[in-house]
Structure formats: structure tokens, C-alpha cells
Amino acid sequence: MKFHILTIFPEFFEGPFRHGVVARGVAAGVLSIQVHNLRDWTHDRHKSVDDRPFGGAEGMLLKPEPIFSAVETIWPERPAGAKVVLLSAQGRKFDQRTAREFSSASSLLFICGRYEGVDERVAEHLADEEISIGDYVLSGGELAAMVVIDSVARLLPGVVGNSDSTAFESFEATGHEEGLLDCPQYTRPADFRGWRVPEVLLSGNHEEIRKWRKSAARHKTARLRPDLLPADS
Ligand code: SAH
């Protein structure tokens, strides 16, 4: 799968993708990431990407022309199964279901906003999706693009070693229980500062362990994320 990122800060992406799961996916040839500098599609001496909002308002907006030119140069024709994703605080909220959905795209192109945002015509006429990573305002779309790419990359076959390790996780429909949080997990030592791991996990009784995990996942979800519990429980 190919990821494109359009940004005024290409250097932002130098660190995070050099490590861990995403780096492994790149090394294995399962995914590639290409970062494009939005200023390469400006034509004035100052390489200006922003301008003042019509109607008078605070701050500056990213102008439409360089963004449209960039996307139309990267994809003169939209490849089948490719999507343009605008990162925006006003977008549809990103979740694991959307990560799964994106993981079956052939290619994703992320537009990172800055300043007070992006001329709305980009959302209206260029982007297929307007996506928010949560109800808070970031200073740019770069961190949001990293969050989305990281969560999509680890779902691609061959990136995380065992596909069970992405199926049995928080929010997954195939998890210990549909769409709930993952259960608590423990590793050695079995006794750390007098805090013992639940005895059942040491029992070797797989059926009892399975039941304990299901119930622990449910309890943790009820405590921390009651919004994820089915309405009838
Ligand atoms: N004025 C806008 C916020 C602009 S923040 C508003 O009030 O809605 C500048 C840029 O940061 C946005 O264009 C977007 O690309 C990015 N951004 C901010 N919050 C985000 C969020 N929650 N999810 C995804 N991108 C976000």
C-alpha cells in the first residue's frame, strides 16, 4: 500500500516512520510512504501557501491552488481504490473500523492542514474523506496523519507478525468481545512488589482463562469506556 503525505513540514515525518512496525512494513515492501512539500506547487517568489479568510476572521488558511495542483500531479488520474483524506478537526471521527476500511485502499493521500485550516473547497471538491482524530484542536494535520498511517499500517498483512495479534485487540469486532477494550495482560514476574497476577492466568486452564479474559475486558470497558458497551447490557 502506498501512502502520500502533503505537508508544509516534510521534516516532521523523518523520525516517527523510521522505527517499529511502520519501518518494518517499509523494509518488507508491504507499504511505502512518500512525503511531498506543498510549497513545491507554489509559483510565486515567496512560495506562499496561505492567505486571509474572506469575510474577515482570525489567522490564515491554506489556499486551494497548491493543494489541487499537488494532488493532480501526484495522481493525474485517480488510481482505483485510492482515497484523498483531509485531516480536519471538523471531520468524521477516526476509529478502528475506519482504520480497517482504509487498510483495504490501494493508496491513501493525506492533506495536512495548518494555521486556521484549509479553504473549504478542498473538502468539498478534492477530498474523499474529511477525518478528525478526536475532539480537540491540533496545530496541524501532521500528527493526525501519523496517527492514521500508524494504525492503518499495522493492519496490513505481513506488517505485524501474526494477524491474530491485530484481531484480538481493543475495538475489534473479532476481539474477546465485540468492539470492547482488550483485556488486561500481565507478564513476569508473577509477583511484583507483592502484587500478584490473577491466579487463573497461571492455571494453564485455557477455558477458565478465556472466561476470565472476557469478563475482565467487560469490567475494564464498563469502568473506563461505558460508551462501548452494547445498549442492552
Ligand atoms: N480552525 C479549525 C482548526 C484548524 S487547526 C477549527 O476550528 O476547526 C489546523 C489544522 O490542524 C487543521 O486544518 C487540520 O489539518 C489539523 N487538525 C487540527 N485538529 C485536528 C484533529 N482533531 N484531527 C485531525 N486534524 C486536525
CSV table of C-alpha atoms and ligand atoms in Angstrom, one decimal:
chain,number,residue,atom,x,y,z
A,1,MET,CA,0.0,0.0,0.0
A,2,LYS,CA,1.2,3.5,-0.8
A,3,PHE,CA,0.8,6.5,1.5
A,4,HIS,CA,1.3,10.0,0.2
A,5,ILE,CA,1.5,13.0,2.6
A,6,LEU,CA,1.1,16.6,1.5
A,7,THR,CA,2.5,19.0,4.1
A,8,ILE,CA,4.4,22.3,4.6
A,9,PHE,CA,6.6,20.5,7.1
A,10,PRO,CA,8.1,17.3,5.4
A,11,GLU,CA,10.8,17.1,8.2
A,12,PHE,CA,8.1,16.2,10.7
A,13,PHE,CA,7.9,12.7,9.3
A,14,GLU,CA,11.6,11.9,9.4
A,15,GLY,CA,11.6,10.3,12.9
A,16,PRO,CA,8.3,8.5,13.5
A,17,PHE,CA,8.3,6.3,10.5
A,18,ARG,CA,11.9,5.2,10.9
A,19,HIS,CA,11.1,2.9,13.8
A,20,GLY,CA,9.0,-0.1,14.8
A,21,VAL,CA,6.1,-1.5,12.9
A,22,VAL,CA,5.9,1.1,10.1
A,23,ALA,CA,9.6,0.8,9.4
A,24,ARG,CA,9.3,-2.9,9.3
A,25,GLY,CA,6.4,-2.7,6.8
A,26,VAL,CA,8.5,-0.4,4.6
A,27,ALA,CA,11.5,-2.7,4.8
A,28,ALA,CA,9.3,-5.7,3.9
A,29,GLY,CA,7.9,-3.8,0.8
A,30,VAL,CA,4.4,-4.1,2.2
A,31,LEU,CA,4.0,-0.3,2.3
A,32,SER,CA,5.7,2.9,1.1
A,33,ILE,CA,5.5,6.4,2.3
A,34,GLN,CA,6.1,9.4,0.1
A,35,VAL,CA,6.2,12.9,1.7
A,36,HIS,CA,5.5,15.9,-0.6
A,37,ASN,CA,6.3,19.5,0.2
A,38,LEU,CA,3.2,21.7,-0.5
A,39,ARG,CA,5.5,24.6,-1.3
A,40,ASP,CA,6.8,22.7,-4.4
A,41,TRP,CA,3.4,23.6,-6.0
A,42,THR,CA,3.6,27.3,-5.5
A,43,HIS,CA,4.6,29.7,-8.3
A,44,ASP,CA,5.3,33.0,-6.5
A,45,ARG,CA,8.7,34.1,-5.2
A,46,HIS,CA,7.7,33.7,-1.6
A,47,LYS,CA,6.3,30.2,-2.1
A,48,SER,CA,3.2,31.3,-0.3
A,49,VAL,CA,0.7,28.6,0.6
A,50,ASP,CA,-1.7,30.6,2.8
A,51,ASP,CA,-4.0,33.7,2.6
A,52,ARG,CA,-6.5,35.6,4.7
A,53,PRO,CA,-10.1,34.2,5.1
A,54,PHE,CA,-12.9,36.0,3.2
A,55,GLY,CA,-15.4,37.7,5.5
A,56,GLY,CA,-12.7,38.6,8.0
A,57,ALA,CA,-11.6,36.2,10.7
A,58,GLU,CA,-8.5,35.4,12.7
A,59,GLY,CA,-5.5,33.8,11.1
A,60,MET,CA,-4.7,32.4,7.7
A,61,LEU,CA,-5.9,29.5,5.6
A,62,LEU,CA,-4.1,27.1,3.2
A,63,LYS,CA,-5.1,28.2,-0.3
A,64,PRO,CA,-6.7,25.8,-2.7
A,65,GLU,CA,-4.4,26.1,-5.8
A,66,PRO,CA,-1.2,24.5,-4.5
A,67,ILE,CA,-3.2,21.6,-2.9
A,68,PHE,CA,-5.2,20.9,-6.0
A,69,SER,CA,-2.1,21.1,-8.2
A,70,ALA,CA,-0.2,18.8,-5.9
A,71,VAL,CA,-2.9,16.1,-5.8
A,72,GLU,CA,-3.5,16.4,-9.6
A,73,THR,CA,0.3,16.0,-10.2
A,74,ILE,CA,0.7,13.0,-7.8
A,75,TRP,CA,-2.5,11.4,-9.3
A,76,PRO,CA,-3.2,12.8,-12.8
A,77,GLU,CA,-5.9,10.1,-12.8
A,78,ARG,CA,-7.2,8.7,-9.5
A,79,PRO,CA,-5.9,5.1,-9.2
A,80,ALA,CA,-8.6,2.6,-8.5
A,81,GLY,CA,-9.2,2.2,-4.8
A,82,ALA,CA,-7.2,5.3,-3.9
A,83,LYS,CA,-8.5,7.9,-1.5
A,84,VAL,CA,-7.7,11.6,-0.7
A,85,VAL,CA,-8.0,12.2,3.1
A,86,LEU,CA,-8.2,15.7,4.5
A,87,LEU,CA,-7.1,15.8,8.2
A,88,SER,CA,-9.5,18.2,9.9
A,89,ALA,CA,-10.9,18.9,13.4
A,90,GLN,CA,-14.3,19.1,11.7
A,91,GLY,CA,-14.0,15.6,10.1
A,92,ARG,CA,-15.7,12.3,10.8
A,93,LYS,CA,-14.1,10.8,13.9
A,94,PHE,CA,-11.4,8.2,13.2
A,95,ASP,CA,-11.7,4.8,14.8
A,96,GLN,CA,-10.6,1.2,14.4
A,97,ARG,CA,-13.4,0.5,12.0
A,98,THR,CA,-12.2,3.3,9.7
A,99,ALA,CA,-8.6,2.1,10.1
A,100,ARG,CA,-9.8,-1.4,8.8
A,101,GLU,CA,-11.7,0.3,6.0
A,102,PHE,CA,-8.6,2.4,5.0
A,103,SER,CA,-6.4,-0.7,5.1
A,104,SER,CA,-8.2,-2.1,2.1
A,105,ALA,CA,-7.5,1.0,-0.1
A,106,SER,CA,-4.8,0.7,-2.7
A,107,SER,CA,-3.3,4.1,-1.8
A,108,LEU,CA,-4.1,7.0,0.6
A,109,LEU,CA,-3.1,10.6,0.2
A,110,PHE,CA,-3.2,12.8,3.3
A,111,ILE,CA,-3.6,16.5,3.2
A,112,CYS,CA,-2.2,18.2,6.4
A,113,GLY,CA,-3.9,21.5,7.3
A,114,ARG,CA,-2.1,24.3,9.2
A,115,TYR,CA,-2.9,27.7,10.6
A,116,GLU,CA,-6.7,28.2,10.9
A,117,GLY,CA,-7.3,25.3,8.4
A,118,VAL,CA,-7.8,24.8,4.7
A,119,ASP,CA,-10.0,26.5,2.1
A,120,GLU,CA,-13.3,24.6,2.3
A,121,ARG,CA,-13.2,23.8,-1.5
A,122,VAL,CA,-10.6,21.2,-0.7
A,123,ALA,CA,-13.1,19.3,1.5
A,124,GLU,CA,-15.9,19.9,-1.0
A,125,HIS,CA,-14.2,19.0,-4.3
A,126,LEU,CA,-11.0,17.2,-3.7
A,127,ALA,CA,-11.0,15.1,-0.6
A,128,ASP,CA,-12.9,11.8,-0.4
A,129,GLU,CA,-12.8,11.8,3.3
A,130,GLU,CA,-12.5,14.5,6.0
A,131,ILE,CA,-11.2,12.9,9.1
A,132,SER,CA,-10.6,14.0,12.7
A,133,ILE,CA,-8.6,12.0,15.2
A,134,GLY,CA,-10.6,13.3,18.1
A,135,ASP,CA,-12.4,16.2,19.7
A,136,TYR,CA,-9.5,18.5,20.3
A,137,VAL,CA,-7.7,21.0,18.1
A,138,LEU,CA,-4.1,20.3,16.9
A,139,SER,CA,-1.9,22.9,15.4
A,140,GLY,CA,-1.5,20.9,12.2
A,141,GLY,CA,-2.6,17.7,10.4
A,142,GLU,CA,0.8,16.1,10.5
A,143,LEU,CA,0.4,14.4,13.9
A,144,ALA,CA,-3.0,13.3,12.8
A,145,ALA,CA,-1.7,11.8,9.6
A,146,MET,CA,0.9,9.9,11.6
A,147,VAL,CA,-1.8,8.5,13.9
A,148,VAL,CA,-3.9,7.3,11.0
A,149,ILE,CA,-1.0,5.9,9.0
A,150,ASP,CA,0.4,4.0,12.0
A,151,SER,CA,-3.0,2.4,12.8
A,152,VAL,CA,-3.7,1.5,9.2
A,153,ALA,CA,-0.1,0.2,8.5
A,154,ARG,CA,-0.3,-2.3,11.4
A,155,LEU,CA,-3.4,-3.9,9.8
A,156,LEU,CA,-1.7,-4.6,6.5
A,157,PRO,CA,-0.9,-8.3,6.0
A,158,GLY,CA,2.7,-9.0,6.8
A,159,VAL,CA,3.4,-5.9,8.9
A,160,VAL,CA,2.5,-7.2,12.4
A,161,GLY,CA,3.8,-10.7,12.6
A,162,ASN,CA,0.6,-12.6,13.5
A,163,SER,CA,-2.7,-11.4,12.2
A,164,ASP,CA,-4.3,-12.8,15.4
A,165,SER,CA,-2.5,-10.1,17.3
A,166,THR,CA,-4.4,-7.4,15.4
A,167,ALA,CA,-7.7,-9.3,15.5
A,168,PHE,CA,-7.8,-9.7,19.3
A,169,GLU,CA,-7.4,-6.1,20.3
A,170,SER,CA,-9.4,-3.3,21.7
A,171,PHE,CA,-12.3,-2.1,19.5
A,172,GLU,CA,-12.1,-5.1,17.1
A,173,ALA,CA,-15.3,-6.9,16.2
A,174,THR,CA,-13.3,-10.1,16.5
A,175,GLY,CA,-11.9,-9.3,19.9
A,176,HIS,CA,-12.6,-11.0,23.2
A,177,GLU,CA,-16.0,-9.5,22.9
A,178,GLU,CA,-17.3,-7.4,20.0
A,179,GLY,CA,-15.8,-3.9,20.0
A,180,LEU,CA,-14.8,-3.7,23.7
A,181,LEU,CA,-11.5,-2.9,25.2
A,182,ASP,CA,-8.8,-5.6,25.2
A,183,CYS,CA,-8.5,-7.5,28.5
A,184,PRO,CA,-5.7,-6.6,31.0
A,185,GLN,CA,-2.5,-8.6,30.3
A,186,TYR,CA,0.4,-9.5,32.6
A,187,THR,CA,3.9,-10.8,32.2
A,188,ARG,CA,6.6,-12.0,34.5
A,189,PRO,CA,7.3,-11.7,37.4
A,190,ALA,CA,4.1,-13.3,38.7
A,191,ASP,CA,4.7,-11.4,42.0
A,192,PHE,CA,5.9,-7.8,41.6
A,193,ARG,CA,6.2,-5.8,44.8
A,194,GLY,CA,3.5,-8.1,46.4
A,195,TRP,CA,1.0,-7.5,43.5
A,196,ARG,CA,0.2,-11.0,42.2
A,197,VAL,CA,-1.1,-11.5,38.7
A,198,PRO,CA,-4.6,-13.2,38.7
A,199,GLU,CA,-4.1,-16.8,39.7
A,200,VAL,CA,-6.3,-18.1,36.8
A,201,LEU,CA,-3.7,-16.9,34.3
A,202,LEU,CA,-1.1,-19.3,35.9
A,203,SER,CA,-3.5,-22.2,36.0
A,204,GLY,CA,-3.0,-23.5,32.4
A,205,ASN,CA,-6.7,-24.0,32.2
A,206,HIS,CA,-7.5,-22.5,28.8
A,207,GLU,CA,-11.3,-22.4,29.2
A,208,GLU,CA,-11.0,-20.7,32.5
A,209,ILE,CA,-8.5,-18.2,31.1
A,210,ARG,CA,-10.8,-17.4,28.2
A,211,LYS,CA,-13.8,-16.8,30.5
A,212,TRP,CA,-11.6,-14.6,32.8
A,213,ARG,CA,-10.4,-12.5,29.9
A,214,LYS,CA,-13.9,-12.0,28.6
A,215,SER,CA,-15.2,-10.9,31.9
A,216,ALA,CA,-12.1,-8.7,32.7
A,217,ALA,CA,-12.4,-7.0,29.3
A,218,ARG,CA,-16.1,-6.3,30.0
A,219,HIS,CA,-15.3,-4.9,33.5
A,220,LYS,CA,-12.5,-2.6,32.2
A,221,THR,CA,-14.8,-1.4,29.4
A,222,ALA,CA,-17.6,-0.7,31.9
A,223,ARG,CA,-15.2,1.2,34.1
A,224,LEU,CA,-13.3,3.3,31.5
A,225,ARG,CA,-15.4,3.3,28.3
A,226,PRO,CA,-19.0,2.6,29.2
A,227,ASP,CA,-19.9,4.1,25.8
A,228,LEU,CA,-18.6,1.0,24.1
A,229,LEU,CA,-20.9,-1.4,25.9
A,230,PRO,CA,-23.9,-2.6,23.9
A,231,ALA,CA,-27.1,-0.7,24.8
A,232,ASP,CA,-28.8,-3.8,26.2
A,233,SER,CA,-26.1,-4.8,28.8
B,1,SAH,N1,-9.9,26.4,12.7
B,1,SAH,C1,-10.0,25.0,12.7
B,1,SAH,C2,-8.8,24.3,13.3
B,1,SAH,C3,-7.5,24.4,12.5
B,1,SAH,S1,-6.2,23.6,13.2
B,1,SAH,C4,-11.2,24.6,13.5
B,1,SAH,O1,-11.6,25.3,14.5
B,1,SAH,O2,-11.9,23.5,13.2
B,1,SAH,C5,-5.1,23.4,11.8
B,1,SAH,C6,-5.1,22.1,11.1
B,1,SAH,O3,-4.7,21.1,12.1
B,1,SAH,C7,-6.4,21.6,10.5
B,1,SAH,O4,-6.5,22.2,9.2
B,1,SAH,C8,-6.2,20.1,10.5
B,1,SAH,O5,-5.5,19.7,9.3
B,1,SAH,C9,-5.3,19.8,11.7
B,1,SAH,N2,-6.1,19.4,12.8
B,1,SAH,C10,-6.5,20.1,13.9
B,1,SAH,N3,-7.2,19.3,14.8
B,1,SAH,C11,-7.3,18.1,14.2
B,1,SAH,C12,-8.0,16.9,14.6
B,1,SAH,N4,-8.7,16.8,15.7
B,1,SAH,N5,-7.9,15.8,13.7
B,1,SAH,C13,-7.3,15.9,12.6
B,1,SAH,N6,-6.6,17.1,12.1
B,1,SAH,C14,-6.6,18.1,12.9
